[in-house]
mmCIF file of C-alpha atoms in Angstrom:
data_model
loop_
_atom_site.group_PDB
_atom_site.id
_atom_site.type_symbol
_atom_site.label_atom_id
_atom_site.label_comp_id
_atom_site.label_asym_id
_atom_site.label_seq_id
_atom_site.Cartn_x
_atom_site.Cartn_y
_atom_site.Cartn_z
ATOM 1 C CA UNK A 1 -36.369 11.838 -14.886
ATOM 2 C CA UNK A 2 -34.361 12.620 -11.740
ATOM 3 C CA UNK A 3 -31.915 9.859 -12.600
ATOM 4 C CA UNK A 4 -31.350 11.257 -16.090
ATOM 5 C CA UNK A 5 -30.861 14.782 -14.693
ATOM 6 C CA UNK A 6 -28.344 13.522 -12.142
ATOM 7 C CA UNK A 7 -26.454 11.576 -14.798
ATOM 8 C CA UNK A 8 -26.330 14.638 -17.080
ATOM 9 C CA UNK A 9 -24.960 16.782 -14.250
ATOM 10 C CA UNK A 10 -22.266 14.237 -13.398
ATOM 11 C CA UNK A 11 -21.227 14.021 -17.038
ATOM 12 C CA UNK A 12 -20.998 17.808 -17.339
ATOM 13 C CA UNK A 13 -18.903 18.094 -14.183
ATOM 14 C CA UNK A 14 -16.596 15.124 -14.577
ATOM 15 C CA UNK A 15 -16.197 14.820 -18.330
ATOM 16 C CA UNK A 16 -14.822 18.336 -18.683
ATOM 17 C CA UNK A 17 -17.855 20.206 -19.977
ATOM 18 C CA UNK A 18 -18.491 22.478 -17.016
ATOM 19 C CA UNK A 19 -15.829 25.164 -17.142
ATOM 20 C CA UNK A 20 -12.508 24.627 -15.376
ATOM 21 C CA UNK A 21 -13.912 23.186 -12.142
ATOM 22 C CA UNK A 22 -11.785 20.455 -10.650
ATOM 23 C CA UNK A 23 -13.532 17.102 -10.401
ATOM 24 C CA UNK A 24 -12.350 13.477 -10.488
ATOM 25 C CA UNK A 25 -11.284 12.351 -13.935
ATOM 26 C CA UNK A 26 -14.152 10.124 -15.033
ATOM 27 C CA UNK A 27 -13.941 8.678 -18.531
ATOM 28 C CA UNK A 28 -17.471 7.327 -18.918
ATOM 29 C CA UNK A 29 -20.700 6.689 -17.033
ATOM 30 C CA UNK A 30 -22.844 3.614 -17.625
ATOM 31 C CA UNK A 31 -25.604 2.060 -15.563
ATOM 32 C CA UNK A 32 -25.684 -1.690 -14.999
ATOM 33 C CA UNK A 33 -28.930 -3.477 -14.241
ATOM 34 C CA UNK A 34 -29.335 -5.968 -11.407
ATOM 35 C CA UNK A 35 -31.781 -8.259 -13.162
ATOM 36 C CA UNK A 36 -31.972 -11.842 -11.912
ATOM 37 C CA UNK A 37 -30.038 -13.477 -14.686
ATOM 38 C CA UNK A 38 -26.596 -14.962 -15.201
ATOM 39 C CA UNK A 39 -25.370 -11.846 -16.953
ATOM 40 C CA UNK A 40 -26.667 -8.511 -15.561
ATOM 41 C CA UNK A 41 -27.993 -6.038 -18.087
ATOM 42 C CA UNK A 42 -25.312 -3.731 -19.475
ATOM 43 C CA UNK A 43 -22.293 -5.597 -18.097
ATOM 44 C CA UNK A 44 -20.949 -6.502 -21.551
ATOM 45 C CA UNK A 45 -21.179 -2.894 -22.705
ATOM 46 C CA UNK A 46 -19.367 -1.802 -19.541
ATOM 47 C CA UNK A 47 -16.582 -4.317 -20.184
ATOM 48 C CA UNK A 48 -16.121 -2.952 -23.699
ATOM 49 C CA UNK A 49 -15.932 0.633 -22.422
ATOM 50 C CA UNK A 50 -13.370 -0.262 -19.747
ATOM 51 C CA UNK A 51 -11.250 -2.021 -22.373
ATOM 52 C CA UNK A 52 -11.426 0.892 -24.830
ATOM 53 C CA UNK A 53 -10.649 3.506 -22.173
ATOM 54 C CA UNK A 54 -7.731 1.499 -20.757
ATOM 55 C CA UNK A 55 -6.213 1.065 -24.218
ATOM 56 C CA UNK A 56 -6.314 4.822 -24.869
ATOM 57 C CA UNK A 57 -5.041 6.081 -21.498
ATOM 58 C CA UNK A 58 -1.658 7.793 -21.488
ATOM 59 C CA UNK A 59 0.872 7.079 -18.801
ATOM 60 C CA UNK A 60 1.064 10.062 -16.384
ATOM 61 C CA UNK A 61 4.244 12.062 -16.887
ATOM 62 C CA UNK A 62 5.401 11.564 -13.283
ATOM 63 C CA UNK A 63 5.300 7.776 -13.861
ATOM 64 C CA UNK A 64 7.317 7.795 -17.085
ATOM 65 C CA UNK A 65 10.430 6.264 -15.598
ATOM 66 C CA UNK A 66 11.535 4.530 -18.773
ATOM 67 C CA UNK A 67 10.146 6.811 -21.507
ATOM 68 C CA UNK A 68 11.118 10.306 -20.352
ATOM 69 C CA UNK A 69 8.849 13.026 -21.740
ATOM 70 C CA UNK A 70 7.523 10.937 -24.620
ATOM 71 C CA UNK A 71 3.831 10.064 -24.444
ATOM 72 C CA UNK A 72 3.087 6.377 -24.201
ATOM 73 C CA UNK A 73 -0.053 4.346 -23.609
ATOM 74 C CA UNK A 74 -0.232 2.702 -20.194
ATOM 75 C CA UNK A 75 -0.785 -0.784 -21.593
ATOM 76 C CA UNK A 76 1.914 -0.377 -24.224
ATOM 77 C CA UNK A 77 4.777 0.832 -22.063
ATOM 78 C CA UNK A 78 7.912 -1.230 -22.391
ATOM 79 C CA UNK A 79 9.822 -1.846 -19.189
ATOM 80 C CA UNK A 80 13.127 -3.611 -18.523
ATOM 81 C CA UNK A 81 12.848 -7.315 -17.792
ATOM 82 C CA UNK A 82 14.811 -6.681 -14.594
ATOM 83 C CA UNK A 83 11.818 -4.725 -13.222
ATOM 84 C CA UNK A 84 9.590 -7.769 -13.548
ATOM 85 C CA UNK A 85 12.294 -9.997 -12.097
ATOM 86 C CA UNK A 86 12.592 -7.573 -9.181
ATOM 87 C CA UNK A 87 8.837 -7.695 -8.639
ATOM 88 C CA UNK A 88 8.950 -11.480 -8.393
ATOM 89 C CA UNK A 89 11.887 -11.279 -5.990
ATOM 90 C CA UNK A 90 10.002 -8.853 -3.743
ATOM 91 C CA UNK A 91 6.957 -11.102 -3.680
ATOM 92 C CA UNK A 92 9.180 -14.035 -2.715
ATOM 93 C CA UNK A 93 10.794 -12.033 0.097
ATOM 94 C CA UNK A 94 7.421 -10.903 1.419
ATOM 95 C CA UNK A 95 6.100 -14.468 1.381
ATOM 96 C CA UNK A 96 8.656 -15.673 3.955
ATOM 97 C CA UNK A 97 6.807 -16.421 7.172
ATOM 98 C CA UNK A 98 7.820 -14.184 10.044
ATOM 99 C CA UNK A 99 9.668 -11.664 7.868
ATOM 100 C CA UNK A 100 8.938 -8.027 8.856
ATOM 101 C CA UNK A 101 7.051 -5.966 6.258
ATOM 102 C CA UNK A 102 9.919 -3.467 6.019
ATOM 103 C CA UNK A 103 13.560 -3.955 5.126
ATOM 104 C CA UNK A 104 16.568 -1.663 5.242
ATOM 105 C CA UNK A 105 17.850 -0.376 1.905
ATOM 106 C CA UNK A 106 21.268 -1.969 2.314
ATOM 107 C CA UNK A 107 19.795 -5.391 3.102
ATOM 108 C CA UNK A 108 17.361 -5.105 0.193
ATOM 109 C CA UNK A 109 20.129 -4.209 -2.265
ATOM 110 C CA UNK A 110 22.081 -7.223 -1.044
ATOM 111 C CA UNK A 111 19.076 -9.497 -1.708
ATOM 112 C CA UNK A 112 18.546 -8.227 -5.265
ATOM 113 C CA UNK A 113 22.140 -7.636 -6.398
ATOM 114 C CA UNK A 114 21.871 -10.662 -8.717
ATOM 115 C CA UNK A 115 19.134 -8.776 -10.618
ATOM 116 C CA UNK A 116 20.208 -5.123 -10.289
ATOM 117 C CA UNK A 117 23.730 -4.757 -8.898
ATOM 118 C CA UNK A 118 23.864 -0.946 -8.725
ATOM 119 C CA UNK A 119 22.037 0.595 -5.693
ATOM 120 C CA UNK A 120 21.126 3.753 -7.626
ATOM 121 C CA UNK A 121 19.392 1.668 -10.282
ATOM 122 C CA UNK A 122 17.607 -0.273 -7.569
ATOM 123 C CA UNK A 123 16.097 2.997 -6.332
ATOM 124 C CA UNK A 124 14.897 3.897 -9.844
ATOM 125 C CA UNK A 125 13.227 0.509 -10.247
ATOM 126 C CA UNK A 126 11.664 0.749 -6.782
ATOM 127 C CA UNK A 127 10.227 4.147 -7.700
ATOM 128 C CA UNK A 128 8.634 2.604 -10.774
ATOM 129 C CA UNK A 129 7.161 -0.350 -8.880
ATOM 130 C CA UNK A 130 5.921 1.974 -6.129
ATOM 131 C CA UNK A 131 4.079 4.198 -8.609
ATOM 132 C CA UNK A 132 2.723 1.537 -10.956
ATOM 133 C CA UNK A 133 2.290 -1.746 -9.094
ATOM 134 C CA UNK A 134 2.212 -1.122 -5.333
ATOM 135 C CA UNK A 135 4.209 -4.295 -4.706
ATOM 136 C CA UNK A 136 6.777 -2.222 -2.818
ATOM 137 C CA UNK A 137 6.505 1.196 -1.161
ATOM 138 C CA UNK A 138 9.097 3.832 -0.409
ATOM 139 C CA UNK A 139 8.268 7.094 1.348
ATOM 140 C CA UNK A 140 10.487 10.134 1.145
ATOM 141 C CA UNK A 141 10.330 10.820 4.872
ATOM 142 C CA UNK A 142 13.426 11.359 7.050
ATOM 143 C CA UNK A 143 13.011 8.295 9.262
ATOM 144 C CA UNK A 144 11.594 6.020 6.544
ATOM 145 C CA UNK A 145 13.989 7.160 3.840
ATOM 146 C CA UNK A 146 16.334 4.187 4.332
ATOM 147 C CA UNK A 147 13.593 1.556 4.430
ATOM 148 C CA UNK A 148 11.481 -0.232 1.826
ATOM 149 C CA UNK A 149 8.035 -1.633 2.604
ATOM 150 C CA UNK A 150 8.101 -4.999 0.831
ATOM 151 C CA UNK A 151 4.755 -6.228 2.179
ATOM 152 C CA UNK A 152 2.347 -3.251 2.063
ATOM 153 C CA UNK A 153 -0.691 -5.265 3.149
ATOM 154 C CA UNK A 154 1.062 -6.549 6.267
ATOM 155 C CA UNK A 155 2.410 -3.049 7.005
ATOM 156 C CA UNK A 156 -0.998 -1.389 6.919
ATOM 157 C CA UNK A 157 -2.524 -4.248 8.908
ATOM 158 C CA UNK A 158 -0.026 -3.428 11.660
ATOM 159 C CA UNK A 159 -0.858 0.267 11.389
ATOM 160 C CA UNK A 160 -4.533 -0.641 11.762
ATOM 161 C CA UNK A 161 -3.806 -2.236 15.147
ATOM 162 C CA UNK A 162 -3.962 1.220 16.686
ATOM 163 C CA UNK A 163 -5.833 3.385 14.175
ATOM 164 C CA UNK A 164 -8.687 1.231 12.828
ATOM 165 C CA UNK A 165 -12.205 2.141 13.931
ATOM 166 C CA UNK A 166 -12.510 -0.981 16.060
ATOM 167 C CA UNK A 167 -9.218 -0.553 17.878
ATOM 168 C CA UNK A 168 -9.504 3.195 18.318
ATOM 169 C CA UNK A 169 -12.814 2.620 20.070
ATOM 170 C CA UNK A 170 -11.098 0.087 22.328
ATOM 171 C CA UNK A 171 -7.847 1.946 23.013
ATOM 172 C CA UNK A 172 -8.787 5.603 22.804
ATOM 173 C CA UNK A 173 -11.394 7.344 24.898
ATOM 174 C CA UNK A 174 -13.973 9.245 22.872
ATOM 175 C CA UNK A 175 -16.743 11.708 23.617
ATOM 176 C CA UNK A 176 -16.784 14.845 25.728
ATOM 177 C CA UNK A 177 -14.381 13.658 28.417
ATOM 178 C CA UNK A 178 -11.303 15.946 28.704
ATOM 179 C CA UNK A 179 -9.035 12.942 28.108
ATOM 180 C CA UNK A 180 -10.738 11.964 24.856
ATOM 181 C CA UNK A 181 -8.427 11.426 21.926
ATOM 182 C CA UNK A 182 -5.454 10.280 24.030
ATOM 183 C CA UNK A 183 -3.636 7.013 23.343
ATOM 184 C CA UNK A 184 -1.014 5.768 25.786
ATOM 185 C CA UNK A 185 2.229 4.301 24.486
ATOM 186 C CA UNK A 186 1.763 1.381 26.854
ATOM 187 C CA UNK A 187 -1.521 0.375 25.208
ATOM 188 C CA UNK A 188 0.007 0.783 21.762
ATOM 189 C CA UNK A 189 3.026 -1.372 22.667
ATOM 190 C CA UNK A 190 0.699 -4.006 24.109
ATOM 191 C CA UNK A 191 -1.121 -4.320 20.790
ATOM 192 C CA UNK A 192 2.151 -4.626 18.891
ATOM 193 C CA UNK A 193 3.489 -7.260 21.291
ATOM 194 C CA UNK A 194 0.421 -9.410 20.676
ATOM 195 C CA UNK A 195 1.488 -9.590 17.006
ATOM 196 C CA UNK A 196 5.196 -10.123 17.791
ATOM 197 C CA UNK A 197 6.156 -6.754 16.338
ATOM 198 C CA UNK A 198 9.712 -5.784 17.208
ATOM 199 C CA UNK A 199 10.434 -2.468 18.981
ATOM 200 C CA UNK A 200 12.231 -1.211 15.853
ATOM 201 C CA UNK A 201 9.210 -1.849 13.609
ATOM 202 C CA UNK A 202 6.764 -0.433 16.148
ATOM 203 C CA UNK A 203 8.833 2.758 16.307
ATOM 204 C CA UNK A 204 8.774 3.004 12.513
ATOM 205 C CA UNK A 205 4.986 2.608 12.548
ATOM 206 C CA UNK A 206 4.656 5.397 15.106
ATOM 207 C CA UNK A 207 6.825 7.654 12.969
ATOM 208 C CA UNK A 208 4.860 6.754 9.850
ATOM 209 C CA UNK A 209 1.514 7.546 11.509
ATOM 210 C CA UNK A 210 2.917 10.783 12.891
ATOM 211 C CA UNK A 211 4.310 11.897 9.516
ATOM 212 C CA UNK A 212 0.863 11.453 7.982
ATOM 213 C CA UNK A 213 -0.840 13.276 10.883
ATOM 214 C CA UNK A 214 -2.774 10.256 12.150
ATOM 215 C CA UNK A 215 -1.291 10.524 15.641
ATOM 216 C CA UNK A 216 0.712 13.266 17.355
ATOM 217 C CA UNK A 217 3.105 12.711 20.287
ATOM 218 C CA UNK A 218 2.321 14.776 23.375
ATOM 219 C CA UNK A 219 5.093 13.401 25.556
ATOM 220 C CA UNK A 220 7.015 10.150 25.957
ATOM 221 C CA UNK A 221 3.967 8.358 27.328
ATOM 222 C CA UNK A 222 1.008 9.699 25.355
ATOM 223 C CA UNK A 223 -0.181 10.274 21.787
ATOM 224 C CA UNK A 224 -3.040 12.414 20.540
ATOM 225 C CA UNK A 225 -5.450 10.848 18.011
ATOM 226 C CA UNK A 226 -7.241 13.840 16.411
ATOM 227 C CA UNK A 227 -9.989 11.703 14.849
ATOM 228 C CA UNK A 228 -11.077 10.572 18.329
ATOM 229 C CA UNK A 229 -11.136 14.016 19.949
ATOM 230 C CA UNK A 230 -14.378 15.487 21.160
ATOM 231 C CA UNK A 231 -16.058 17.625 18.505
ATOM 232 C CA UNK A 232 -15.850 21.397 18.825
ATOM 233 C CA UNK A 233 -19.168 22.761 20.106
ATOM 234 C CA UNK A 234 -21.212 24.560 17.478
ATOM 235 C CA UNK A 235 -22.409 28.131 17.959
ATOM 236 C CA UNK A 236 -25.856 29.278 16.868
ATOM 237 C CA UNK A 237 -25.445 32.394 14.729
ATOM 238 C CA UNK A 238 -28.457 34.683 14.254
ATOM 239 C CA UNK A 239 -27.781 36.512 10.990
ATOM 240 C CA UNK A 240 -31.111 38.376 11.046
ATOM 241 C CA UNK A 241 -30.517 40.246 14.284
ATOM 242 C CA UNK A 242 -26.733 40.187 14.164
ATOM 243 C CA UNK A 243 -26.536 38.625 17.622
ATOM 244 C CA UNK A 244 -23.452 36.449 17.567
ATOM 245 C CA UNK A 245 -22.444 34.710 20.794
ATOM 246 C CA UNK A 246 -19.054 35.705 22.192
ATOM 247 C CA UNK A 247 -16.723 34.067 24.611
ATOM 248 C CA UNK A 248 -17.143 35.375 28.152
ATOM 249 C CA UNK A 249 -14.574 37.997 29.062
ATOM 250 C CA UNK A 250 -11.942 36.943 31.619
ATOM 251 C CA UNK A 251 -12.147 38.516 35.081
ATOM 252 C CA UNK A 252 -10.258 41.790 35.347
ATOM 253 C CA UNK A 253 -7.804 42.622 38.127
ATOM 254 C CA UNK A 254 -8.806 39.768 40.431
ATOM 255 C CA UNK A 255 -11.876 41.653 41.717
ATOM 256 C CA UNK A 256 -10.133 44.999 42.217
ATOM 257 C CA UNK A 257 -13.114 46.900 40.779
ATOM 258 C CA UNK A 258 -15.608 45.238 43.119
ATOM 259 C CA UNK A 259 -13.406 46.160 46.060
ATOM 260 C CA UNK A 260 -13.341 49.823 45.151
ATOM 261 C CA UNK A 261 -10.036 49.791 43.313
ATOM 262 C CA UNK A 262 -9.220 51.679 40.130
ATOM 263 C CA UNK A 263 -9.039 50.160 36.643
ATOM 264 C CA UNK A 264 -6.004 50.969 34.518
ATOM 265 C CA UNK A 265 -6.798 50.753 30.761
ATOM 266 C CA UNK A 266 -3.093 50.366 30.084
ATOM 267 C CA UNK A 267 -2.906 47.089 32.033
ATOM 268 C CA UNK A 268 -6.309 45.584 31.354
ATOM 269 C CA UNK A 269 -7.311 43.494 28.342
ATOM 270 C CA UNK A 270 -10.917 42.679 27.548
ATOM 271 C CA UNK A 271 -11.725 39.492 25.650
ATOM 272 C CA UNK A 272 -14.635 39.517 23.257
#
């Protein structure tokens, strides 16, 4: 009974039958059994639903590079053959052993000029592949604007050298210590050197992580990792009595009152 109630609630929220509340766009909900058999119960029905939903999905308007404002089904969109040729070229470039995961725009255009000779058209095709395939990434950030990420998996593996849970625990001090959440540039460079990452690429990774608020530079030698900072202490609020704890007021006048001095309201500020 609880399972049926939960399923009904999810359907009402996510299938658009619960007002205008914003929830993930879920097309269908089906339960699959885990019976000990070659084919789990319900898996065939789930396959049919996935097929039917995929065939009826419209391409999002922001991804309609080739069709403009006309509606088109995702699986029926026609794309230029050059886009597929470009995808294969990118995969071949990324497969070269020792090649960095990023490449400068000018160098990339030189590599693919036999497929798309005009740089402006290269950018349009890259935008399409970025949005629809993920084989190449391009971020509209000042420092990364002139670079293409041709091996996204390798790129994010390098990012994980300093921000993954395992490495953050090793490189960044956690807990209540005042220095928690700090990552030294020396430790970061050491991790990159172990993977033969060039200084240029390591600088791009730092900029990328900073732009997405994963790390924040404090000075030339230290970064702040917000996810590893000590948690803010919680305050117990008593709503029945209205007794809310306040921060202690700072000392006034350096002890002038205790020594018999006078207190000027114009020059004193009381914290509360």
